[in-house]
Structure formats: structure tokens, C-alpha cells
Coordinates of C-alpha atoms in Angstrom, one line a residue:
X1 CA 25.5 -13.6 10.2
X2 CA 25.6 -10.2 11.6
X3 CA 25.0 -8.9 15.0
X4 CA 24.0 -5.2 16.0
X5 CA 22.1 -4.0 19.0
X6 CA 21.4 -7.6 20.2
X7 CA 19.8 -8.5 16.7
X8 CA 21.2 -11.3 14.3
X9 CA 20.6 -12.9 11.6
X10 CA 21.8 -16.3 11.1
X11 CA 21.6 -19.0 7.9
X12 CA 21.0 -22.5 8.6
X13 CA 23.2 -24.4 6.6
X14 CA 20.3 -25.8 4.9
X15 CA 19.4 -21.9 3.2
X16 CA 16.7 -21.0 6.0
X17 CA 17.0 -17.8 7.7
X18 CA 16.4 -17.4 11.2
X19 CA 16.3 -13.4 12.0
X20 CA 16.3 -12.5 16.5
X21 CA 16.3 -9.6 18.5
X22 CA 16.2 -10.0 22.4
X23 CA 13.5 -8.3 23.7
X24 CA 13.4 -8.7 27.8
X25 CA 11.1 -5.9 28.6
X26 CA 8.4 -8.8 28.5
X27 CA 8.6 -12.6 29.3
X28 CA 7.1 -13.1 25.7
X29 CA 8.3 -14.7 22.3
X30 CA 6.7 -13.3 18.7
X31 CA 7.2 -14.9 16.2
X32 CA 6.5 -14.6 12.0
X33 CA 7.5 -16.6 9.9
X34 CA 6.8 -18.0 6.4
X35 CA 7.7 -18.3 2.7
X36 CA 8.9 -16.1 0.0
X37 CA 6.3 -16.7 -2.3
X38 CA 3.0 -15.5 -2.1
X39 CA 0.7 -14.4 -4.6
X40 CA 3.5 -13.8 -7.0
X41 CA 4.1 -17.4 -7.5
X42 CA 0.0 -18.2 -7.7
X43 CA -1.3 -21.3 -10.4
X44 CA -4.3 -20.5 -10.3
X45 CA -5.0 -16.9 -8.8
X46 CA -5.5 -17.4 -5.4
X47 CA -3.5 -20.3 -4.5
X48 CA -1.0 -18.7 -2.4
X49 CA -4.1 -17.2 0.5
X50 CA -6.3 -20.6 0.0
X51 CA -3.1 -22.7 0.8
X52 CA -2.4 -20.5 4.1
X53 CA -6.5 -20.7 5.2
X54 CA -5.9 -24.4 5.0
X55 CA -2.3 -24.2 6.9
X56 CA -4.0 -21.8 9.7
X57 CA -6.3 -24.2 10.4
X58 CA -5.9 -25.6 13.8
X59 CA -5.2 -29.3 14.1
X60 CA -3.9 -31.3 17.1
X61 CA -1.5 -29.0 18.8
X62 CA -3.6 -26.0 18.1
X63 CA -6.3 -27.5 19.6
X64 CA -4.7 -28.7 22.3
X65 CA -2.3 -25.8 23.4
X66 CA -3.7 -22.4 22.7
X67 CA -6.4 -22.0 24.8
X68 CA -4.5 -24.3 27.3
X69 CA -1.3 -21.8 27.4
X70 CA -3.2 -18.8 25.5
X71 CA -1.0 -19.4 22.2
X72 CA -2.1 -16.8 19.4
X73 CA -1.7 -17.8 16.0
X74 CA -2.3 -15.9 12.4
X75 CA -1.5 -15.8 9.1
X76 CA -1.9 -13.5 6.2
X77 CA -0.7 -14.0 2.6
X78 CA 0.7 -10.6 0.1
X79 CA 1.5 -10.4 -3.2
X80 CA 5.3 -11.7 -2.1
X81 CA 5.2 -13.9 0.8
X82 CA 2.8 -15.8 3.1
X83 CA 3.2 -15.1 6.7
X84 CA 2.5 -17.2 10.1
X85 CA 2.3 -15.5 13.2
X86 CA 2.1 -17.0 16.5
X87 CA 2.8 -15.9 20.2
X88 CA 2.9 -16.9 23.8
X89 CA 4.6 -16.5 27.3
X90 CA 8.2 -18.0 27.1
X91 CA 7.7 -20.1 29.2
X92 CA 5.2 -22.4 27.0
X93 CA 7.8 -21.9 23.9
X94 CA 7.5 -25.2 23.4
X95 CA 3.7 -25.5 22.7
X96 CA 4.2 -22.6 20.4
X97 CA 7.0 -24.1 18.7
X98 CA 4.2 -27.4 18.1
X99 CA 2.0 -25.3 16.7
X100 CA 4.5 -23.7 14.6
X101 CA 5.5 -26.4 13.2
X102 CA 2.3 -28.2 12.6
X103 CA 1.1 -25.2 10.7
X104 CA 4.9 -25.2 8.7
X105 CA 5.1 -28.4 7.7
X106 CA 1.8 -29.0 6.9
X107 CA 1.0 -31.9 4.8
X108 CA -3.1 -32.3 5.8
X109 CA -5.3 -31.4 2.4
X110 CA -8.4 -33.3 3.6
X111 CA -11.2 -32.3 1.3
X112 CA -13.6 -31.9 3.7
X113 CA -11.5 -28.8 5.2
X114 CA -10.7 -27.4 1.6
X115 CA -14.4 -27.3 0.7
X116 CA -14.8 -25.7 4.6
X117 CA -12.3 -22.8 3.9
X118 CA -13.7 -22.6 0.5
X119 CA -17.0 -21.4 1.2
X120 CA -14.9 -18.9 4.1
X121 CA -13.0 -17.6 1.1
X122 CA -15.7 -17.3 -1.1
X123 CA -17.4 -15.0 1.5
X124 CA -14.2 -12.8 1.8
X125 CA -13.7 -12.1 -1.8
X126 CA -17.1 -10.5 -1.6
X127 CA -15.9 -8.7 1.3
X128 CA -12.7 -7.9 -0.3
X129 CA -14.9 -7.2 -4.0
X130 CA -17.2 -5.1 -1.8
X131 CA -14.4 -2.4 -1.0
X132 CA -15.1 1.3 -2.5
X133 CA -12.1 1.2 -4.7
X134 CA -11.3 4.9 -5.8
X135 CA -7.8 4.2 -6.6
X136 CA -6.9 3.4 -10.3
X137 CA -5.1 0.5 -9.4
X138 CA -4.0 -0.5 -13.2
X139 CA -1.5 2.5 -11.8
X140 CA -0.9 2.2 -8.4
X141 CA -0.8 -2.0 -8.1
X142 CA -1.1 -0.8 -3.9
X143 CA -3.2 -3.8 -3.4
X144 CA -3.3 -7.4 -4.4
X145 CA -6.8 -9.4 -4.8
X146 CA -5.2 -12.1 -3.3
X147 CA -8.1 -14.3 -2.9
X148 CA -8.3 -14.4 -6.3
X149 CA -11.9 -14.3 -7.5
X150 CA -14.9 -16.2 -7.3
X151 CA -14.2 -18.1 -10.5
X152 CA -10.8 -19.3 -9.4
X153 CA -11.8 -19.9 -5.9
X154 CA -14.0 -22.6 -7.0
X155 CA -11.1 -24.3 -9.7
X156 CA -8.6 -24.4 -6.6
X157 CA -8.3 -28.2 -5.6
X158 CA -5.6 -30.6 -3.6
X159 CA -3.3 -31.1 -6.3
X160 CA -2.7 -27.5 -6.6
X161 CA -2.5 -26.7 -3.0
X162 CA 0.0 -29.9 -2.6
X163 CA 2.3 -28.2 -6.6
X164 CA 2.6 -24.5 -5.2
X165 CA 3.8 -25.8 -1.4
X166 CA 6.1 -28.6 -3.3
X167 CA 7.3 -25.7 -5.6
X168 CA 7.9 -22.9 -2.7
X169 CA 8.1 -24.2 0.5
X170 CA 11.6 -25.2 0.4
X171 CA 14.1 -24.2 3.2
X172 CA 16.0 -21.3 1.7
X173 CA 12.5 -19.7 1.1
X174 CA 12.1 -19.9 4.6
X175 CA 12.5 -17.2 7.1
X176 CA 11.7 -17.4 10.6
X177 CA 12.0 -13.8 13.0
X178 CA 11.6 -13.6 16.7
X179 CA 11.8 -11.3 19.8
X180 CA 11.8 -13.7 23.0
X181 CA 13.3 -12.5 26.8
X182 CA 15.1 -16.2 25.9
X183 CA 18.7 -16.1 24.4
X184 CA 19.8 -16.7 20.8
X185 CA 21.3 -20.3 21.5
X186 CA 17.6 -21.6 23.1
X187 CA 16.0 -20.0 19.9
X188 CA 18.0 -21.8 17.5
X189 CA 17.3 -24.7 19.4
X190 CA 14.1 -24.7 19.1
X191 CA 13.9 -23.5 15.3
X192 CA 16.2 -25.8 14.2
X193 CA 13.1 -28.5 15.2
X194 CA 11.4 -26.8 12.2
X195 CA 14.3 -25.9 9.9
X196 CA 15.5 -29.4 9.7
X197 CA 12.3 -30.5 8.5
X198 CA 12.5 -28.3 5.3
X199 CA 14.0 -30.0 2.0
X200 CA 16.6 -27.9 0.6
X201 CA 16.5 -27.1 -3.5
X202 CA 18.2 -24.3 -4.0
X203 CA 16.9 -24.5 -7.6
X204 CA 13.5 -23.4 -6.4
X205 CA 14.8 -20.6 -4.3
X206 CA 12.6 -17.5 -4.7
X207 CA 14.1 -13.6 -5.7
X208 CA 13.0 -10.9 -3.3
X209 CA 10.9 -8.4 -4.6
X210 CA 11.5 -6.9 -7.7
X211 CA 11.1 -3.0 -8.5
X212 CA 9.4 -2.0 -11.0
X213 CA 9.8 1.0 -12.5
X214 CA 6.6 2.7 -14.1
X215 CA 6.1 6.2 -16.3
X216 CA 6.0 9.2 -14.1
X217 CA 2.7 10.8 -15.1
X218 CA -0.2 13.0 -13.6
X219 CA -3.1 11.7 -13.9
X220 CA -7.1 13.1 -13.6
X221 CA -9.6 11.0 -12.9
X222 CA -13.1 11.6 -11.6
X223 CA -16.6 9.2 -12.0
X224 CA -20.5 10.4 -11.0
X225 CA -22.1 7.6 -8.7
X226 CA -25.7 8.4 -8.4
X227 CA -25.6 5.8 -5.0
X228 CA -23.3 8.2 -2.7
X229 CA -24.8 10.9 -1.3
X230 CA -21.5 12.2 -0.6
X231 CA -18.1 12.8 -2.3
X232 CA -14.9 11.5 -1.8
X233 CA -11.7 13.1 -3.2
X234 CA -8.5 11.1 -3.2
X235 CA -5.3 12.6 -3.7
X236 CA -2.2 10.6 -4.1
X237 CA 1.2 12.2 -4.5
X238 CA 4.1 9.7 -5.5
X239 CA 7.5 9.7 -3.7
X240 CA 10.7 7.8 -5.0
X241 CA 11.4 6.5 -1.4
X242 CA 12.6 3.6 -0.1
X243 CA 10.0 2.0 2.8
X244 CA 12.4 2.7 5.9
X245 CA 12.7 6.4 4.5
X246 CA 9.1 6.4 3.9
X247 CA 8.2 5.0 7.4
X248 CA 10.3 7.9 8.9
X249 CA 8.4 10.7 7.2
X250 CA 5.3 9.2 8.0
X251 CA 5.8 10.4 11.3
X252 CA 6.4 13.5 10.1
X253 CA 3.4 13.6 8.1
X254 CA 1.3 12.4 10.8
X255 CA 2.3 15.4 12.9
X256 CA 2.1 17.6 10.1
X257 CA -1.5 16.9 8.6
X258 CA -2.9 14.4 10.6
X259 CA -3.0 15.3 14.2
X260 CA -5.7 17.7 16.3
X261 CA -3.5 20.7 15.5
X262 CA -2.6 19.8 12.0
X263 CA -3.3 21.4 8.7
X264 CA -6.2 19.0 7.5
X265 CA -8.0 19.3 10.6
X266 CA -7.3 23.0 11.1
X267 CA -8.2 24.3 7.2
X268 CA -10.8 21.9 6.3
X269 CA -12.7 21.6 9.7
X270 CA -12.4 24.0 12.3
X271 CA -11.5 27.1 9.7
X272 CA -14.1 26.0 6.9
X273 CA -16.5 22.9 7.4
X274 CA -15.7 22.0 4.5
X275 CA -15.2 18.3 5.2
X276 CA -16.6 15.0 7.3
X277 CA -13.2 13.6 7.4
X278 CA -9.9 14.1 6.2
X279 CA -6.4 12.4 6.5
X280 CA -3.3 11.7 5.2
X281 CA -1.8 7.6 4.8
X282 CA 1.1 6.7 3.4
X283 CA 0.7 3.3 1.1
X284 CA 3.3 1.5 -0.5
X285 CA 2.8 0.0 -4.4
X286 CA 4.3 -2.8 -5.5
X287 CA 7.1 -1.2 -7.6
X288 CA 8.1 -0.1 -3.7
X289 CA 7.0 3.6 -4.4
X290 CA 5.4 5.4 -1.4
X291 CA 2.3 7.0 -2.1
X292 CA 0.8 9.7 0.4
X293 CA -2.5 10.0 -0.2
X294 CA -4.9 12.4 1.0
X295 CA -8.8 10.8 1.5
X296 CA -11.1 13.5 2.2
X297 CA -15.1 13.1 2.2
X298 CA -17.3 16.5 1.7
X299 CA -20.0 17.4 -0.3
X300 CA -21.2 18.2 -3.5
X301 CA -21.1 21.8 -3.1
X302 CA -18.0 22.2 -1.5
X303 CA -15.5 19.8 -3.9
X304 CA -14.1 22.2 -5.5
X305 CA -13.3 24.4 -1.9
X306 CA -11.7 21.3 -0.5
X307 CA -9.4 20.9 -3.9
X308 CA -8.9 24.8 -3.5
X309 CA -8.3 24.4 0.3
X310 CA -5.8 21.4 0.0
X311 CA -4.3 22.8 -2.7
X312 CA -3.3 25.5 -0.8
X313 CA -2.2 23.4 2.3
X314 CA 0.5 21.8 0.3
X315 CA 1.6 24.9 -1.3
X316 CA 2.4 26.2 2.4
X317 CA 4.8 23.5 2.5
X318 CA 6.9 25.9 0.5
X319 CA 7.7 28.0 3.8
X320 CA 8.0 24.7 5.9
X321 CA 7.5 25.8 9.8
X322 CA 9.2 28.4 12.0
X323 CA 11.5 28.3 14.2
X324 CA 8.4 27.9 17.0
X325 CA 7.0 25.2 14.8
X326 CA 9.6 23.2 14.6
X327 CA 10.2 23.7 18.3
X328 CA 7.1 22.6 19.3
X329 CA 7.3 19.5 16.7
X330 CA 10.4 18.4 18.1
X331 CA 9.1 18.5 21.5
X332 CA 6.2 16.9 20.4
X333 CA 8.0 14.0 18.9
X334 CA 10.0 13.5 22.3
X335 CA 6.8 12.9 24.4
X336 CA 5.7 10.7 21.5
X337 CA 9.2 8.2 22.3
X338 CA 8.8 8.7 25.9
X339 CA 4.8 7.7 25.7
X340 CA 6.0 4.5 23.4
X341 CA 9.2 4.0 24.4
X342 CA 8.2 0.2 25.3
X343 CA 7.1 -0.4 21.7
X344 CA 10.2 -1.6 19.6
X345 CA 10.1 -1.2 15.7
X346 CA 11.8 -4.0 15.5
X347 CA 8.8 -6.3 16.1
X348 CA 9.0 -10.0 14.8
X349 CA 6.6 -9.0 12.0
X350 CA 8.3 -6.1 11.0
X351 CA 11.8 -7.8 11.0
X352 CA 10.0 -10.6 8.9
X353 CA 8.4 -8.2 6.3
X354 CA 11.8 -6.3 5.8
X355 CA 14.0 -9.7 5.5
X356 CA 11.6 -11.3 2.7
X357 CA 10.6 -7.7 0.9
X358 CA 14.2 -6.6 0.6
X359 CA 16.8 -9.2 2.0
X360 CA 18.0 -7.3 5.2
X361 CA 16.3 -5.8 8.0
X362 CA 16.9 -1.9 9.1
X363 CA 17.9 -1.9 12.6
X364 CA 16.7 2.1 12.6
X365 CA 13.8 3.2 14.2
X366 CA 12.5 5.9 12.5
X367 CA 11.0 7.4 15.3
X368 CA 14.7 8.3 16.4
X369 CA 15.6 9.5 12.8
X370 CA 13.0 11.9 12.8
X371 CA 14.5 13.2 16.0
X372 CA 17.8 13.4 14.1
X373 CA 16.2 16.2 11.8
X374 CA 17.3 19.4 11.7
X375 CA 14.8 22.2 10.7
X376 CA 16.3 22.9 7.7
X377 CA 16.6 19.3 7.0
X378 CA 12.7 18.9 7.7
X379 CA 11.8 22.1 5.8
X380 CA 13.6 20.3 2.7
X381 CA 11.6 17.0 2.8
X382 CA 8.3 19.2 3.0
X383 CA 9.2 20.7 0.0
X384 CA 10.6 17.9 -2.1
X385 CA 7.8 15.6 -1.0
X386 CA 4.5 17.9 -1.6
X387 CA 5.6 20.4 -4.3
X388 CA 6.1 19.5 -8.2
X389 CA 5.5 15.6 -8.3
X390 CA 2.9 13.6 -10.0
X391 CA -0.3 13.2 -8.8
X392 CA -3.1 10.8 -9.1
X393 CA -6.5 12.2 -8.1
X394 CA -9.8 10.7 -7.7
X395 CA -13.1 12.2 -7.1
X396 CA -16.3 10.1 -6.8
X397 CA -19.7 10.4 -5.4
X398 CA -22.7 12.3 -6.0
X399 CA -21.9 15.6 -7.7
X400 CA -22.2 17.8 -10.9
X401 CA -20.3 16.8 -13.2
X402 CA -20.2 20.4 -15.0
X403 CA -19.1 21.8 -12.0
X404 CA -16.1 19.7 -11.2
X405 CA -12.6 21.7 -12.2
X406 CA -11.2 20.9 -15.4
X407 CA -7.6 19.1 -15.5
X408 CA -5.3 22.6 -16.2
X409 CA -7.0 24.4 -13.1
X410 CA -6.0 21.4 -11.0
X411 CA -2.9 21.0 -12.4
X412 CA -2.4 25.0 -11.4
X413 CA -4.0 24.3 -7.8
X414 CA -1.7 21.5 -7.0
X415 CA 1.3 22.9 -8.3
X416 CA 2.2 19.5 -10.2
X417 CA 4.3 18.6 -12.6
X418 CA 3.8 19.9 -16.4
X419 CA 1.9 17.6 -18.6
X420 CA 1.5 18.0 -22.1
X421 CA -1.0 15.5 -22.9
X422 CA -4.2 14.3 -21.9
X423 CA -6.0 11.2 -22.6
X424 CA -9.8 10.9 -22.9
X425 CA -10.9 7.3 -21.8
X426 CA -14.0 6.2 -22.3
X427 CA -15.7 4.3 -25.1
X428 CA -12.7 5.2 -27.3
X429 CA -9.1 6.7 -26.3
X430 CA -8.3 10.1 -27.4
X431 CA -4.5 11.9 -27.2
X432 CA -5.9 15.3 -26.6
X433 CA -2.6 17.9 -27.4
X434 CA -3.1 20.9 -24.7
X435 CA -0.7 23.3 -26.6
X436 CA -2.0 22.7 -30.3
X437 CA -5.5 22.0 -29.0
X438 CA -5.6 19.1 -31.4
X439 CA -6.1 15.5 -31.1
X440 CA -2.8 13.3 -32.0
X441 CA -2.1 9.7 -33.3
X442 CA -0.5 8.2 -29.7
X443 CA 2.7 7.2 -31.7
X444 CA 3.8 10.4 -31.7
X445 CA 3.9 11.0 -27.9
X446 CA 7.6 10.6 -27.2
X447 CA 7.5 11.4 -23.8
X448 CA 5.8 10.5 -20.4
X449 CA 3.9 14.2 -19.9
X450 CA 0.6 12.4 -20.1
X451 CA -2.2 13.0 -17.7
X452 CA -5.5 10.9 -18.0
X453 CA -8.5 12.7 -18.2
X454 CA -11.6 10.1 -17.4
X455 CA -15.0 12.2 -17.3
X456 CA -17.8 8.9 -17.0
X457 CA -21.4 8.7 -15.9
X458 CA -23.1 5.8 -13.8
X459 CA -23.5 4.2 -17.0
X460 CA -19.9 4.1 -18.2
X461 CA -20.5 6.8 -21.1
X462 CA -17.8 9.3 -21.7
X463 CA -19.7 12.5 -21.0
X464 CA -17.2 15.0 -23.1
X465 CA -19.2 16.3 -26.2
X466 CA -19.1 13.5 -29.0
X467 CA -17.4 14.9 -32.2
X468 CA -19.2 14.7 -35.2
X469 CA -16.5 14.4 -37.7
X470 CA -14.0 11.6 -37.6
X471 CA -10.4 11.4 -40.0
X472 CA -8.6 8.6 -40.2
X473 CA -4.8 9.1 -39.9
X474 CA -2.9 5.6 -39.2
X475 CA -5.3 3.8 -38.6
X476 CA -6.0 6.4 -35.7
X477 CA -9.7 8.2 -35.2
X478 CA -9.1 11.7 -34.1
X479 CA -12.1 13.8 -33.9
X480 CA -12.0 17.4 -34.8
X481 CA -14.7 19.1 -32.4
X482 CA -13.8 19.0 -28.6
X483 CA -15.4 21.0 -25.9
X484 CA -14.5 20.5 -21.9
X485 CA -17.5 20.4 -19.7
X486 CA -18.1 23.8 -19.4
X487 CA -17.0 25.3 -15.0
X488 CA -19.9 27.1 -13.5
X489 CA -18.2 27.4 -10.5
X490 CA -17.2 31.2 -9.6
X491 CA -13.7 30.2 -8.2
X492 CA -12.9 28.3 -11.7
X493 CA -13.9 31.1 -13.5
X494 CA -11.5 33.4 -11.7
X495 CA -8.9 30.8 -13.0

């Protein structure tokens, strides 16, 4: 047990984890709680978000207390844990804690309710299928289909609901964080009705999350879809951050590119016209790499001025701001605490999602880190973070295909990192060599300077011209003949 700025964590002797902060600007207890498990630890795909629809499900105390004493409850299942959240005044604690635990220790797989929250689930995987996906996320693993997929939706019965929560809901998987106006010692008491409930195995104790490491490459990718009548262009720069460092420049980015004043809005609305909507997010994959990804939607004639345009935005990050800029950022960051200055990071679900992610919880807000910056210091993060990384981009919509810039002008325009290689993926693979100008037998690629080049139609063809002789070496087809689609755009030709 530790204990900083009125927040501690404490292990019941049993292995559960019960994670407070006092929080008496309200008369209010959150709290989230739940298993490290989730989709990680799925039978069948899907398990893991099935078994929480069926928890969530209100039974006798739910019924009978929430809209009586206006008790809140959720839940929401990731790739590593499955979360409960539930809220209410103080003062009706003890419905809340009824609830809780009703949801917690849950034990009801009547089948009528599974086939009920099938058909509910069945509905949200098309929801969820339904999604314009522009991300390659072979790569980026930023998203989970937790739900799992028609298919296994259907196979998911009682006797696997009843093997993953007798596998994983076990007491030192279980993690409980709460911000009440109420001290530590009533908390405990009233967790404690919960914890004690929970078998202890410590054989069946979970890791937290795993990192895992993937090639650094750049990456090309764009795909004609004759059913938008727009185009959406989706750059994603990786970082090698940790999430509480990441969360912290997210403010900063948010100043930087996101706000009224900021370069998106300036260069590729008020300047140019060039766009419908633009804005940087910062997304977390599930190797714990931050990802700031730039989502801009234009047109068909002005793609390649957007890619020029942002291109050029990020290459101003070499200079970082002035003196006056970074005065006016720091006193914009000031009104931003003083506006939210009720709003705690340290919320119950944020203190959750740390603890079963990582195994601690950062006590920082990173609103007051960024405050903490000095301009040199913020200079130095604009430069590391934009300039000479990896990229993955995305371009998708309605557009000419011959037009679109070739993979070496982009590479050029976003200043990235060198690659090599490229790799043609359509039908067939092909290891294109971008200093020989010949194609190569994969097996002799020795390092990671490999970006993928992806040029497909609304019919899944590859669109590059077809060679028309083929040599075998290794068992490996390399055509001789290659031609990119040839630019007509003036700008590309200046290239």
C-alpha cells in the first residue's frame, strides 16, 4: 500500500486490489471496477463482451435502486479487461454497493437473457462491422473486434460464459477504484462486502499487458471506392511513448493543430479550402505505442494539396514556436486549468484503466506537466515527435488513381524515415528494390526499411501494370517489367 496526495492503493489479503482517492469537491462516489481479462483470454471470440452484456443486465437491486436513488451503471469490455462502472450520491452507497455486487458476482445465465443479449450483440457487430475502417489494422492492432463476429456470436452458450468467469474472475484479478467525499476506512468497508466473495487462485492470476514490439516501417497505402464521393486521407505517425507521456502531449497537440487558431484549421481551411474537416487524435495500439493520426476529408482534386499542405505543417515543427507563441500557449494552457480545475485526472475510471493496463496508477496530471514545459523543452518534443518517424498513410475515397502521388514523393513531403523497399500487395506480393530498380526474393531483405505500397481498385485488382515475363528464382516470381502509375499532377511533376 502506498499513499500520495490522498490516493492509496491497498491489497486485500485475498489478492484484490482496491485503488481510492478522496474527492470532496462533490458528495459523489465513482466507481470502476472489473477483471483483468478481457478479450485476451476469449474461448470463443467474443466471450469476454457477451459475458459483461449478460453481467450488465439489471436484476433485483438494479431494478429496484437506480431509478429509486438515480444509480448509474455501465460496463464495457477491451482487449485486456472488462470494466463495471457505476455511480451515485454517497449517501445511497449502499444501493450502489448492491448493485455492484449483484453485477460482480454474478452467477444468473438464464437462457432466455443469453438469447436476449444475443440478438443485442448480433445488432452491434454490424454496427461495429459497419465502421469505415481506413486503418491497416494487421499493423496498428488500435482496435479490438471484441464482439467477436457473427459466426461466434451465435456458438457462444452457458457453459462458456460460466468456463471464462470460473477461469478469470478470481480475486487477485480483481480491481476495484473509487473517488467518494467518504473516507478510506467506510470504502474498505463496504468493498470488502464484495472482495470477500471472490475465491482466491492465485494460479489463475492474469499478467498485465504485454508489449509488443513490432518492425518500425513506413508504410503507403491507398484504395479507390467508387461509393464515396469524397476522400479521406489518414495519416498516422508512431511515437515510442508511454500512455501518461502520451496523454501529456496530447494537450499539446490539441493546442497545436487542433484548436480555432491551430495549424490544421488555419492552413487547410481558412488559408486554402482545401478540406471539410481536419484533426489530429492520439490512439493508443495494443503494443502500447501512441499513434497521432491526422484524419482529414477533401476532395478529389485537392488530395494531393492537402498531402502538400500537411506536409508542410509538420515540417514547420522544425522551428517550433517563438517566443510569443509559446507565451500565448502557456497562457492558454493556464485558462484551460483554471476553466477545469474541478475535473480531476484521477477519475475512478482512469485510476482503473492505469492499475489493470500497467500495474500502478500515475498520480500526475498531465495538464500540470505540460505547464512544467519549458519552450525549449516543447520545441524538442515538436521535433522529435513529427519529424523523421514512420508513417502509415491511408487515402480512400473517390479519386484518380493516376493522379495520387507515388510512395518517394511522399516519402520527400513527409520528411520520413528512409525506406529501401517496397512491397506490392495485391493478387501476388512483390519486393520492389528502390535503388536497383529490381524486384528481389524477400529472403534477402535483412532489414526493416520496408514500406508497403498497396495500389487496388473497387474490385480488389492490383492496378500497377502486370509484367509479362516471370523468372523463377527460389521458388520466388519476380517480374521484370514494372511501371508506377504514371503522376499527372503539376505539383508531382515538379518533384
Amino acid at each position: 500500500m502506498f499513499e500520495k496526495n490522498d490516493t492509496k492503493i491497498y491489497k486485500f489479503s485475498n489478492g484484490a486490489t482496491l485503488i481510492y482517492r478522496q474527492d470532496c469537491e462533490t458528495k459523489t462516489t465513482k466507481i470502476a471496477s472489473g477483471f483483468i481479462a478481457g478479450a485476451q483470454k476469449d474461448i470463443i471470440p467474443g466471450t469476454a463482451h457477451f459475458l459483461e452484456h449478460i453481467m450488465v443486465s439489471p436484476r433485483t437491486a438494479q431494478k429496484t435502486f437506480a431509478k429509486k436513488y438515480n444509480v448509474k451503471t455501465s460496463g464495457f469490455t477491451t482487449y485486456d479487461f472488462i470494466c463495471f462502472e457505476t455511480t451515485s450520491l454517497s449517501k445511497y452507497l449502499d444501493s450502489q454497493m448492491q448493485i455492484l455486487e449483484e453485477i460482480v458476482l454474478c452467477d444468473d445465465f438464464d437462457q432466455k437473457l443469453i438469447e436476449r443479449e444475443r440478438q443485442a450483440i448480433l445488432i452491434e457487430d454490424v454496427l461495429v462491422s459497419g465502421k469505415q475502417n481506413t486503418i491497416d489494422s494487421n499493423y496498428f492492432e488500435t482496435t479490438n473486434k471484441n464482439t467477436g463476429g457473427e459466426e461466434n456470436i451465435k456458438k457462444i452458450t452457458s457453459d462458456y460464459l460460466k468456463q471464462y468467469k470460473d477461469e478469470n474472475f478470481v480475486a487477485e484479478n480483481f480491481v476495484m477504484a473509487i473517488t467518494s467525499d467518504l473516507s478510506f476506512k467506510a470504502i474498505k468497508q463496504y468493498a470488502e462486502n464484495i472482495v470477500n466473495n471472490l475465491v482466491s487462485q492465485p494460479q489463475k492470476k492474469n499478467n498485465f499487458h504485454q508489449i509488443k514490439k513490432k518492425h518500425d516501417i513506413s508504410y503507403y497505402v491507398y484504395k479507390q471506392s467508387p461509393f464515396m464521393k469524397t476522400v479521406r486521407v489518414e495519416l498516422s505517425i508512431k511515437n515510442d511513448v508511454i500512455a501518461e507521456i502520451a496523454n501529456r502531449n496530447s494537450i499539446i497537440d490539441e493546442y497545436i493543430f487542433n484548436s480555432p487558431t491551430g495549424l490544421l484549421h488555419q492552413k487547410l481551411r481558412l488559408e486554402n479550402g482545401y478540406a471539410y474537416y481536419a484533426k489530429l487524435a492520439n490512439t493508443y495500439g495494443e503494443n502500447n505505442d501512441n499513434y497521432k493520426t491526422f484524419t482529414i476529408d477533401t476532395s478529389k482534386i485537392n488530395v494531393n494539396k492537402v498531402l502538400y499542405a500537411l506536409g508542410e505543417i509538420l515540417k514547420s515543427m522544425k522551428n517550433g514556436l517563438s517566443t510569443q507563441q509559446f507565451e500565448d500557449f502557456q497562457n492558454a494552457m493556464k485558462a484551460n486549468k483554471e476553466e477545469n480545475n474541478h475535473e480531476s485526472y484521477l477519475t475512478s475510471k482512469n485510476m482503473f484503466i492505469d492499475y489493470v493496463k500497467k500495474g500502478y496508477v500515475v498520480l500526475d496530471d498531465p495538464m500540470d506537466m505540460v505547464l512544467n514545459f519549458s519552450r525549449d523543452e516543447l520545441n524538442k518534443y515538436l521535433h522529435d515527435a513529427f519529424l523523421k518517424k514512420n508513417i502509415v498513410l491511408n487515402i480512400v475515397g473517390d479519386m484518380d488513381l493516376k493522379t495520387i502521388l507515388r510512395p518517394t514523393v511522399i516519402q520527400n513531403i513527409f520528411d520520413t524515415r528512409p525506406f529501401r523497399y517496397l512491397l506490392m500487395k495485391g493478387d501476388k506480393n512483390y519486393y520492389f528494390d528502390t535503388e536497383t530498380n529490381n524486384f528481389i526474393d524477400p529472403a534477402l531483405i535483412k532489414d526493416n526499411s520496408v514500406a508497403f505500397y498497396k495500389v487496388v481498385d473497387s474490385h480488389g485488382k492490383l492496378i500497377v501494370e502486370k509484367p509479362n515475363e516471370i523468372q523463377e528464382i527460389k521458388s520466388f516470381s519476380i517480374p521484370k517489367p514494372f511501371k508506377f502509375p504514371k503522376a499527372q499532377n503539376d505539383d508531382e511533376k515538379q518533384q
